[in-house]
PDB file of C-alpha atoms in Angstrom:
ATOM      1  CA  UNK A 347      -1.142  -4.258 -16.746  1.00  0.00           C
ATOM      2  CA  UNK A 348       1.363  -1.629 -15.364  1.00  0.00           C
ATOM      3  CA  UNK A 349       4.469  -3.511 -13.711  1.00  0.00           C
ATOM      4  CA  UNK A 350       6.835  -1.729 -10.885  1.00  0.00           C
ATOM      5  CA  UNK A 351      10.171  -3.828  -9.983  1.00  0.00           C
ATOM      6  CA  UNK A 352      12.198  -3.290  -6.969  1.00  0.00           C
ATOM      7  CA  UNK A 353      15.419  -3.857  -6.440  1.00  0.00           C
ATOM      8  CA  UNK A 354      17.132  -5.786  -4.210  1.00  0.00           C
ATOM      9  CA  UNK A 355      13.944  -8.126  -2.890  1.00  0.00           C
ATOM     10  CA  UNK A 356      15.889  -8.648   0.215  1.00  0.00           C
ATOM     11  CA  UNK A 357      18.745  -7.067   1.859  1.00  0.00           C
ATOM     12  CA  UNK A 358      20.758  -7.588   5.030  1.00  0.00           C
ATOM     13  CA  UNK A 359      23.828  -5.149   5.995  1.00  0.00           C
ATOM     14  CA  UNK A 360      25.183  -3.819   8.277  1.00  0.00           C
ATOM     15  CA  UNK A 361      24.740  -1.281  11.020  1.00  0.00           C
ATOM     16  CA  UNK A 362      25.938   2.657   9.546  1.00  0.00           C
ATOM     17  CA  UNK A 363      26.126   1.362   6.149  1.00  0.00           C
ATOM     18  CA  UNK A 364      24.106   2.635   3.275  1.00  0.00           C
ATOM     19  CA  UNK A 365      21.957   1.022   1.310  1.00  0.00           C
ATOM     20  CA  UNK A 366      20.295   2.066  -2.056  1.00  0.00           C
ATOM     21  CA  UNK A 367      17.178   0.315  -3.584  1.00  0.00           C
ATOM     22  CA  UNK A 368      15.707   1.131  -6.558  1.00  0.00           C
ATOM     23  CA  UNK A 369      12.093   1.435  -7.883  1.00  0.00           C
ATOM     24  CA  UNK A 370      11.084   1.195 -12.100  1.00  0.00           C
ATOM     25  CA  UNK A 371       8.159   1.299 -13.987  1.00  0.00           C
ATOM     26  CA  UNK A 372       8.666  -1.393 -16.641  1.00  0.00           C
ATOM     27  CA  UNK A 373       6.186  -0.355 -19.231  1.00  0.00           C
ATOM     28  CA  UNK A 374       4.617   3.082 -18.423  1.00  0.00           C
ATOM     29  CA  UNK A 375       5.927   6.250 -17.795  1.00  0.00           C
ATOM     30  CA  UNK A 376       6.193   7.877 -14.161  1.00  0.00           C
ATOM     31  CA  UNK A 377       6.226  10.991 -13.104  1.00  0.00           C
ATOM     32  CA  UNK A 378       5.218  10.236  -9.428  1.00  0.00           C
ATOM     33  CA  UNK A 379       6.401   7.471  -7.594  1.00  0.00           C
ATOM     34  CA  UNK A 380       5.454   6.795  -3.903  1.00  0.00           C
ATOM     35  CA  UNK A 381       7.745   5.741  -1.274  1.00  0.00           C
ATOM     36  CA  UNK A 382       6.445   3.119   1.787  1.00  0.00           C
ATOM     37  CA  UNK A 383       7.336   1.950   5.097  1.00  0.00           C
ATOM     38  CA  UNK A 384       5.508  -1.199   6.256  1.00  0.00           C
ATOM     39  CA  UNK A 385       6.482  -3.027  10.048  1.00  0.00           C
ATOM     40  CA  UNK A 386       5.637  -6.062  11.222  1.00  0.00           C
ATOM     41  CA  UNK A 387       1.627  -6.179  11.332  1.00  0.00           C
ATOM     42  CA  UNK A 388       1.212  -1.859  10.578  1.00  0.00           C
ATOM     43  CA  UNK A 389      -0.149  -0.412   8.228  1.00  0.00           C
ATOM     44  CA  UNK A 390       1.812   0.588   4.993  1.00  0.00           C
ATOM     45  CA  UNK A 391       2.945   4.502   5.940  1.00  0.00           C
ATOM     46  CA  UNK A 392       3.888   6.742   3.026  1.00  0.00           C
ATOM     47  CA  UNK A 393       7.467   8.023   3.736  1.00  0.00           C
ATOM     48  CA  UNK A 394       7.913  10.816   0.554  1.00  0.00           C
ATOM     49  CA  UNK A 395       6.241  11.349  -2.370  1.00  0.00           C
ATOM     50  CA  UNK A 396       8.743  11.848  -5.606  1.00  0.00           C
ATOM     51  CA  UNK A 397       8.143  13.880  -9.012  1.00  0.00           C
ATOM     52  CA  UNK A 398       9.945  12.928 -11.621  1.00  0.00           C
ATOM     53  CA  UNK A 399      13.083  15.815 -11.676  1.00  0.00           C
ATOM     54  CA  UNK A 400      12.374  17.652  -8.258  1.00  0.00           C
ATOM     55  CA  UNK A 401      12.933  17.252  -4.944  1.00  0.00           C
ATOM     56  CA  UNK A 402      11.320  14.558  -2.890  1.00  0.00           C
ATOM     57  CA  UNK A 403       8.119  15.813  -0.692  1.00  0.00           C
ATOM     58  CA  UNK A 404       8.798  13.553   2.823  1.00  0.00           C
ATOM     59  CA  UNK A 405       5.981  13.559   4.992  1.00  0.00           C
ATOM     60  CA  UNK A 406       6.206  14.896   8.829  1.00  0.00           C
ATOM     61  CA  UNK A 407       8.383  12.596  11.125  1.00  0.00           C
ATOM     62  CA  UNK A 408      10.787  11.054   7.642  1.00  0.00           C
ATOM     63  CA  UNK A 409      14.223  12.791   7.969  1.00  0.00           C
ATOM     64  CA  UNK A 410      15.120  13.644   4.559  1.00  0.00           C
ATOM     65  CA  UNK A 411      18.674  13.537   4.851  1.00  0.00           C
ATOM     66  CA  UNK A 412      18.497   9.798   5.940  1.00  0.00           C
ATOM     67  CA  UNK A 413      16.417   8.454   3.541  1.00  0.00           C
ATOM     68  CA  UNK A 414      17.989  10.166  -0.109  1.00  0.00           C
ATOM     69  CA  UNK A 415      15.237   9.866  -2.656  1.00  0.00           C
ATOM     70  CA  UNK A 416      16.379  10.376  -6.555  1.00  0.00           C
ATOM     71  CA  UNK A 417      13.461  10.329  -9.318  1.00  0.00           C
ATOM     72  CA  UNK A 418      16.121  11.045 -12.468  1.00  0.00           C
ATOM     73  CA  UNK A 419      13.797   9.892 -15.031  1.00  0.00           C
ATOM     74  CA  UNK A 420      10.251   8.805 -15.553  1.00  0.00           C
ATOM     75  CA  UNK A 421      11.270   4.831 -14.996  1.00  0.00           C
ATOM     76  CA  UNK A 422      13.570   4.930 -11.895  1.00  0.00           C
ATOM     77  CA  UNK A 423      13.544   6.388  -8.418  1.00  0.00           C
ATOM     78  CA  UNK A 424      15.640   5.753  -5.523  1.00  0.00           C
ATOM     79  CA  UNK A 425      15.585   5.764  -1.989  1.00  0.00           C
ATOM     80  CA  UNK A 426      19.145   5.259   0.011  1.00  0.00           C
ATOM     81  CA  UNK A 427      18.885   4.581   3.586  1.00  0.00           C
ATOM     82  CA  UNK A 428      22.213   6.383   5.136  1.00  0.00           C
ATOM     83  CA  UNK A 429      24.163   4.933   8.089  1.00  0.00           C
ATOM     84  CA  UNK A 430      21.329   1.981   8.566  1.00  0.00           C
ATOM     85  CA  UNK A 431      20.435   1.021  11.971  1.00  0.00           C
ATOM     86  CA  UNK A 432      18.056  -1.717  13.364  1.00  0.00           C
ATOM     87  CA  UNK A 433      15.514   0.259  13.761  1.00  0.00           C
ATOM     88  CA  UNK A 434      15.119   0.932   9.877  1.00  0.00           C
ATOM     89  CA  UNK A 435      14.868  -2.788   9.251  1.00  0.00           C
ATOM     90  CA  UNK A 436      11.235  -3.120   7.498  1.00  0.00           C
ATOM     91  CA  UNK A 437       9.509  -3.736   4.418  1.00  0.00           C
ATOM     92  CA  UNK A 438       9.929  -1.044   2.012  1.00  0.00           C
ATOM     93  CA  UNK A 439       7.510  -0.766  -1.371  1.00  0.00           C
ATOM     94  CA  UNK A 440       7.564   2.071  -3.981  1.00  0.00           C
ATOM     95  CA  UNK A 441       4.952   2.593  -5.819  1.00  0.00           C
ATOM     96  CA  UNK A 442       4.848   4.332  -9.377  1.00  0.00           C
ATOM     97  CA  UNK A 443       1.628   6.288 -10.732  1.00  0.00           C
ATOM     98  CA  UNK A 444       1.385   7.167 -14.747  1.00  0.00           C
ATOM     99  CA  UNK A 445       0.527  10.244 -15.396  1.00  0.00           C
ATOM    100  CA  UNK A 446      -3.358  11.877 -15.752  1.00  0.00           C
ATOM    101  CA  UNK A 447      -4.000   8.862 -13.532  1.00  0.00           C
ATOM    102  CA  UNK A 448      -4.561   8.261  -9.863  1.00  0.00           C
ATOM    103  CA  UNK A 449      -4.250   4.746  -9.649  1.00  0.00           C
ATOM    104  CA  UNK A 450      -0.841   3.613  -7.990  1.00  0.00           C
ATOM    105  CA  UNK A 451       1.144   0.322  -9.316  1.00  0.00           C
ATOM    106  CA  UNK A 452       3.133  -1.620  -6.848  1.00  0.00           C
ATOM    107  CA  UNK A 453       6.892  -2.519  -6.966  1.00  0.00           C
ATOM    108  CA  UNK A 454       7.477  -6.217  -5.112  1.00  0.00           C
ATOM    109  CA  UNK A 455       8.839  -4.389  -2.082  1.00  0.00           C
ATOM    110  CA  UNK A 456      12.071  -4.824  -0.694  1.00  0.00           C
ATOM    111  CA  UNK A 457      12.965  -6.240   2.884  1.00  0.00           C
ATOM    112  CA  UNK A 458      15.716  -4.483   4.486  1.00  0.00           C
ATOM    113  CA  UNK A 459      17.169  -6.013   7.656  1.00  0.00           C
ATOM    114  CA  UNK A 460      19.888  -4.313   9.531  1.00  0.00           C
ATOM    115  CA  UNK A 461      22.215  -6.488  11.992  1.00  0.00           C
TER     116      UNK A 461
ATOM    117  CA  UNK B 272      -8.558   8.741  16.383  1.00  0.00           C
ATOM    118  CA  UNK B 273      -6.589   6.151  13.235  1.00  0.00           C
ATOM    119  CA  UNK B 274      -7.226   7.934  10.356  1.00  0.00           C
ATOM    120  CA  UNK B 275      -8.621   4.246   8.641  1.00  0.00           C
ATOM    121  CA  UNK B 276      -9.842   1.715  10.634  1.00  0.00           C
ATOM    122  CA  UNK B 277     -10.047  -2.055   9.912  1.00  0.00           C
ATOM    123  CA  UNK B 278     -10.833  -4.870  12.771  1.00  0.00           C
ATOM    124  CA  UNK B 279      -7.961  -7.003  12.406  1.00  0.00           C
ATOM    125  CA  UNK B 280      -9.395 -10.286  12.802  1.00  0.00           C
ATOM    126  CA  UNK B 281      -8.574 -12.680  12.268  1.00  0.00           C
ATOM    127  CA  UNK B 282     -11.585 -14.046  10.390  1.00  0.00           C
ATOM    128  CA  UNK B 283     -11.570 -18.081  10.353  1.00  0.00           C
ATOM    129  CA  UNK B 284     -14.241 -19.091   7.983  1.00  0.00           C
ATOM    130  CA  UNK B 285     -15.149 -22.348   6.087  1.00  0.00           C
ATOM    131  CA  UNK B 286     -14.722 -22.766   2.308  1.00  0.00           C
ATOM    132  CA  UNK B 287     -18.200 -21.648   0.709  1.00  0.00           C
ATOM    133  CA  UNK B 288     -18.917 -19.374   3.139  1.00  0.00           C
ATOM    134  CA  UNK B 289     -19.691 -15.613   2.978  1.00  0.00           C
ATOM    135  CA  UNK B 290     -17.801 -12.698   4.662  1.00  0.00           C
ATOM    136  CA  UNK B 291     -17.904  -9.266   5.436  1.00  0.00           C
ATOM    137  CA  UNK B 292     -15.388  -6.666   6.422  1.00  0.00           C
ATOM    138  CA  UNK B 293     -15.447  -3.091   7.824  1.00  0.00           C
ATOM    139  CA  UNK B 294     -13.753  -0.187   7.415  1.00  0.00           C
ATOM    140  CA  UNK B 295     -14.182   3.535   8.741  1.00  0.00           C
ATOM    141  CA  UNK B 296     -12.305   6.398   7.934  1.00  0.00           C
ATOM    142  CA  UNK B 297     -12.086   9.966   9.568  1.00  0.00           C
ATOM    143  CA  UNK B 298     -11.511  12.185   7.209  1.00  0.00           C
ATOM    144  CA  UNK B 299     -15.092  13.076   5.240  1.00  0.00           C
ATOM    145  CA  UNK B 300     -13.231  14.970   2.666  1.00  0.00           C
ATOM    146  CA  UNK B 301     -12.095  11.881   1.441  1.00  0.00           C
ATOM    147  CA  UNK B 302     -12.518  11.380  -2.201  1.00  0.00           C
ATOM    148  CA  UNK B 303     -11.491   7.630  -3.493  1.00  0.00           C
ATOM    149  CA  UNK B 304     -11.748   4.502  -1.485  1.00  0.00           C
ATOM    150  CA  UNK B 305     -10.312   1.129  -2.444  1.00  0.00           C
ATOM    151  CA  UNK B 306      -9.915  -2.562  -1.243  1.00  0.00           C
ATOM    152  CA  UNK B 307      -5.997  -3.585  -1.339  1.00  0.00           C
ATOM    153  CA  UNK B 308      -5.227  -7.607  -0.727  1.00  0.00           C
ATOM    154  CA  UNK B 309      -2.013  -8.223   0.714  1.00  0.00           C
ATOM    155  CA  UNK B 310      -0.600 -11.786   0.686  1.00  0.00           C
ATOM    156  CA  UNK B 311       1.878 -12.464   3.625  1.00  0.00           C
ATOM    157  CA  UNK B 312       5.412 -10.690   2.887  1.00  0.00           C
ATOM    158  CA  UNK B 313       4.188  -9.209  -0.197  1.00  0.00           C
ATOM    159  CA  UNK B 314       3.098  -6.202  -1.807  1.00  0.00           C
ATOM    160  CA  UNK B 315      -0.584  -4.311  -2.050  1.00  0.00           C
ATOM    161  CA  UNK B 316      -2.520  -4.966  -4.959  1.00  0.00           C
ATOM    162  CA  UNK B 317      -5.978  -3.978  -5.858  1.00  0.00           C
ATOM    163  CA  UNK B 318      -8.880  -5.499  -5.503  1.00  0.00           C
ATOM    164  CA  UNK B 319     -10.782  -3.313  -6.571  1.00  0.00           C
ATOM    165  CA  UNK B 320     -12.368   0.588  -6.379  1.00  0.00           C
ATOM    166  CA  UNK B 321     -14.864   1.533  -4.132  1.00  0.00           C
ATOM    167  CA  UNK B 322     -18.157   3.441  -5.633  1.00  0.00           C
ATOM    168  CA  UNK B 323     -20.602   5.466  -3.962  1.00  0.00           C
ATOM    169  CA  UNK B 324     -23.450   3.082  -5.830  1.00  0.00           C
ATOM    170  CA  UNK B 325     -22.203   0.251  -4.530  1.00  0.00           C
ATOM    171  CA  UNK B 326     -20.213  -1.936  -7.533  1.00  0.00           C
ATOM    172  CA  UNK B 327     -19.825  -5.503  -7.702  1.00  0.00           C
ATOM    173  CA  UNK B 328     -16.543  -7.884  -9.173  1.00  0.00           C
ATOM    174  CA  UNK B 329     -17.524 -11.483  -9.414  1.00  0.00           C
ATOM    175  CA  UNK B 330     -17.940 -12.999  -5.830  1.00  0.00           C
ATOM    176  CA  UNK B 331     -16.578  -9.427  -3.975  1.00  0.00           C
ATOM    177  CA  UNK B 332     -19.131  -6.284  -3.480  1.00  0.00           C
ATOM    178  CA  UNK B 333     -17.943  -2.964  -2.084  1.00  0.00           C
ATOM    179  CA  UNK B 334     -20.773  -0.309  -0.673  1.00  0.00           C
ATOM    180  CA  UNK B 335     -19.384   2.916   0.347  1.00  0.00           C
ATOM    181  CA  UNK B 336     -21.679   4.761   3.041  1.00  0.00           C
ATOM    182  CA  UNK B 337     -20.080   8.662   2.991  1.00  0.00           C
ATOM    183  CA  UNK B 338     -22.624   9.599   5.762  1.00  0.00           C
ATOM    184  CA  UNK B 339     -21.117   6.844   8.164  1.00  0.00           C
ATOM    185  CA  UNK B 340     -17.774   7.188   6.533  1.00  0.00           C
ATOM    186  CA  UNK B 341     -18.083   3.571   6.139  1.00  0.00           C
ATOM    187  CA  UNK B 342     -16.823   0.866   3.640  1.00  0.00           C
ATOM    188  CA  UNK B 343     -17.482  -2.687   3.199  1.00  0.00           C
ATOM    189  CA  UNK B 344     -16.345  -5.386   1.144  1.00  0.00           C
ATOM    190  CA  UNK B 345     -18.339  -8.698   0.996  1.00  0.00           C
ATOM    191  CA  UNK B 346     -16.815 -11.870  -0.246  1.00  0.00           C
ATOM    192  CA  UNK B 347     -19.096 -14.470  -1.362  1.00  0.00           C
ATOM    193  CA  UNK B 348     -18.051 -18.558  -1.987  1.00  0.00           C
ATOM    194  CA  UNK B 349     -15.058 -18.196   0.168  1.00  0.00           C
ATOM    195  CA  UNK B 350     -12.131 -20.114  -1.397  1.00  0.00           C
ATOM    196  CA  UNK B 351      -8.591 -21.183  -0.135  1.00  0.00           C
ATOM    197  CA  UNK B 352      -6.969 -18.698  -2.388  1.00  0.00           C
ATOM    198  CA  UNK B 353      -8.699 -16.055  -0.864  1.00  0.00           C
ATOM    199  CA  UNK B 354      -6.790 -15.536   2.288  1.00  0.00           C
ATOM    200  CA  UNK B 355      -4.839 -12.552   2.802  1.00  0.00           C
ATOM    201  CA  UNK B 356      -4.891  -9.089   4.519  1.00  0.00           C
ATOM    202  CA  UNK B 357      -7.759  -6.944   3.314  1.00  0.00           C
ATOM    203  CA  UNK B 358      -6.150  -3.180   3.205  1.00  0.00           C
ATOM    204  CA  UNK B 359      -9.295  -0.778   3.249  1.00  0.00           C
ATOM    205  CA  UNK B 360      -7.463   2.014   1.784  1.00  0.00           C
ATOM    206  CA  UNK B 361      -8.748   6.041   0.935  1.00  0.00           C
ATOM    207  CA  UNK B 362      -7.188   8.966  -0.688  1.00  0.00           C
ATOM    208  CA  UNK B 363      -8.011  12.390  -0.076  1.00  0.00           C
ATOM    209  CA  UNK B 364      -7.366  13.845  -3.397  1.00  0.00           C
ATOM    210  CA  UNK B 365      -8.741  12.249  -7.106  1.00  0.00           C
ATOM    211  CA  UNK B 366      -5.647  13.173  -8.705  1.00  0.00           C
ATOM    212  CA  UNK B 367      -2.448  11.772  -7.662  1.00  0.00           C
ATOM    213  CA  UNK B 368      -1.695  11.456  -3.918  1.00  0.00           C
ATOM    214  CA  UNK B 369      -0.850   9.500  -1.294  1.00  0.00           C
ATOM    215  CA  UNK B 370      -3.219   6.321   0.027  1.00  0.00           C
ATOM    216  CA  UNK B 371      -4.201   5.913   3.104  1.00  0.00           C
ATOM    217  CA  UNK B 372      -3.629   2.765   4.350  1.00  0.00           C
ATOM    218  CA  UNK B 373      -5.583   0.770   7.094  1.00  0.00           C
ATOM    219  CA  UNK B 374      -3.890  -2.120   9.032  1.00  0.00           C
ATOM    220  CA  UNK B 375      -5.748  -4.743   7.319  1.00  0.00           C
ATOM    221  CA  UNK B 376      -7.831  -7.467   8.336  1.00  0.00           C
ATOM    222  CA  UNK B 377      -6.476 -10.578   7.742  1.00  0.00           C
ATOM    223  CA  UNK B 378      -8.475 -13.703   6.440  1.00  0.00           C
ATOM    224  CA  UNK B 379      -8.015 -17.385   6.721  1.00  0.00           C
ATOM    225  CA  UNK B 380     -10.296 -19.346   4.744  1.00  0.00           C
ATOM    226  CA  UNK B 381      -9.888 -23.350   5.921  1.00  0.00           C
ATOM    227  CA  UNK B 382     -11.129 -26.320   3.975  1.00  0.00           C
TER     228      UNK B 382
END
């Protein structure tokens, strides 16, 4: 089956420092990958949506030039949380679709906590 | 009005037994319904698809009422390894597009 990784799994830092994770499709192709929020017993909420060599579409209420998202190629997107505070401390999961297909693969997540 | 929603439970239930969950969703112009499981501190994966006849994977059946807006998953033979967080989850589009995510209802199945 399709496989996402994420990387880091976990990461702590520190308050207005910047942190990058990363988000691959090991054996498919790309071209959209889905960025997620997820707090402490919410839903999962979609945070941008990312096409492989354009700009990031971020949905109403994600500031854009907080969270950087960079889909270079059709394995690997990015998301960078700038100047980190608390409050962005959550669960964050990409997720990477192939193309001519609607079903959405699921990286590991990553768990960002912010001191 | 929550765009999907899932009672949260939790649902307690007895190896063996049988179990049903709920979902609703709002928005009829919803196209593609699914059943996520989510395991404590870990990411979605599916279950399965949700059809409009009804479809059936081993001991889990989903029915999908579009009148109601109304989903259900039934889990037959409860065993330990089935507790988790049940994500009812819809999209509005067929192609690629974001998923709607309910909260989940989470399930504890005891010995």
């Amino acid at each position: 089956g399709a496989v996402v990784s994420q990387h880091p799994s976990r990461v702590i830092c520190k308050s207005g420092t910047s942190v990058k994770i990363e988000c691959r499709s090991l054996d498919f192709q790309a071209t959209t990958m889905f960025w997620y929020r997820q707090f402490p017993k919410q839903s999962l909420m979609l945070m941008a949506t990312s096409n492989e060599g354009s700009k990031a579409t971020y949905e109403q209420g994600v500031e854009k030039d907080k969270f950087l998202i960079n889909h270079a190629s059709l394995t690997l997107s990015t998301l960078t949380v700038t100047s980190a505070h608390p409050e962005d401390s959550s669960f964050y999961i990409c997720s990477a679709s192939p193309a001519l297909n609607y079903e959405q693969y699921f990286g590991p997540g990553t768990r960002l906590t912010v001191t | 009005r929550k765009e999907v929603e899932q009672d949260p439970g939790p649902f307690n239930v007895p190896e063996g037994a049988t179990v049903a969950f709920n979902c609703t969703y709002s928005n009829s112009a919803s196209q593609s319904f699914f059943w996520y499981r989510q395991d404590c501190r870990k990411e979605p994966k599916l279950l399965m698809s949700v059809y409009s006849s009804g479809n059936e994977d081993g001991r889990f059946t989903a029915q999908l009422n579009r009148a109601s807006q109304y989903i259900s998953l039934l889990i037959r033979d409860s065993k330990l390894s089935d507790s988790a967080t049940y994500l009812c989850v819809v999209n509005l589009i067929r192609s690629q597009g974001n998923l709607i995510f309910g909260k989940g209802t989470k399930l504890s199945v005891k010995p």
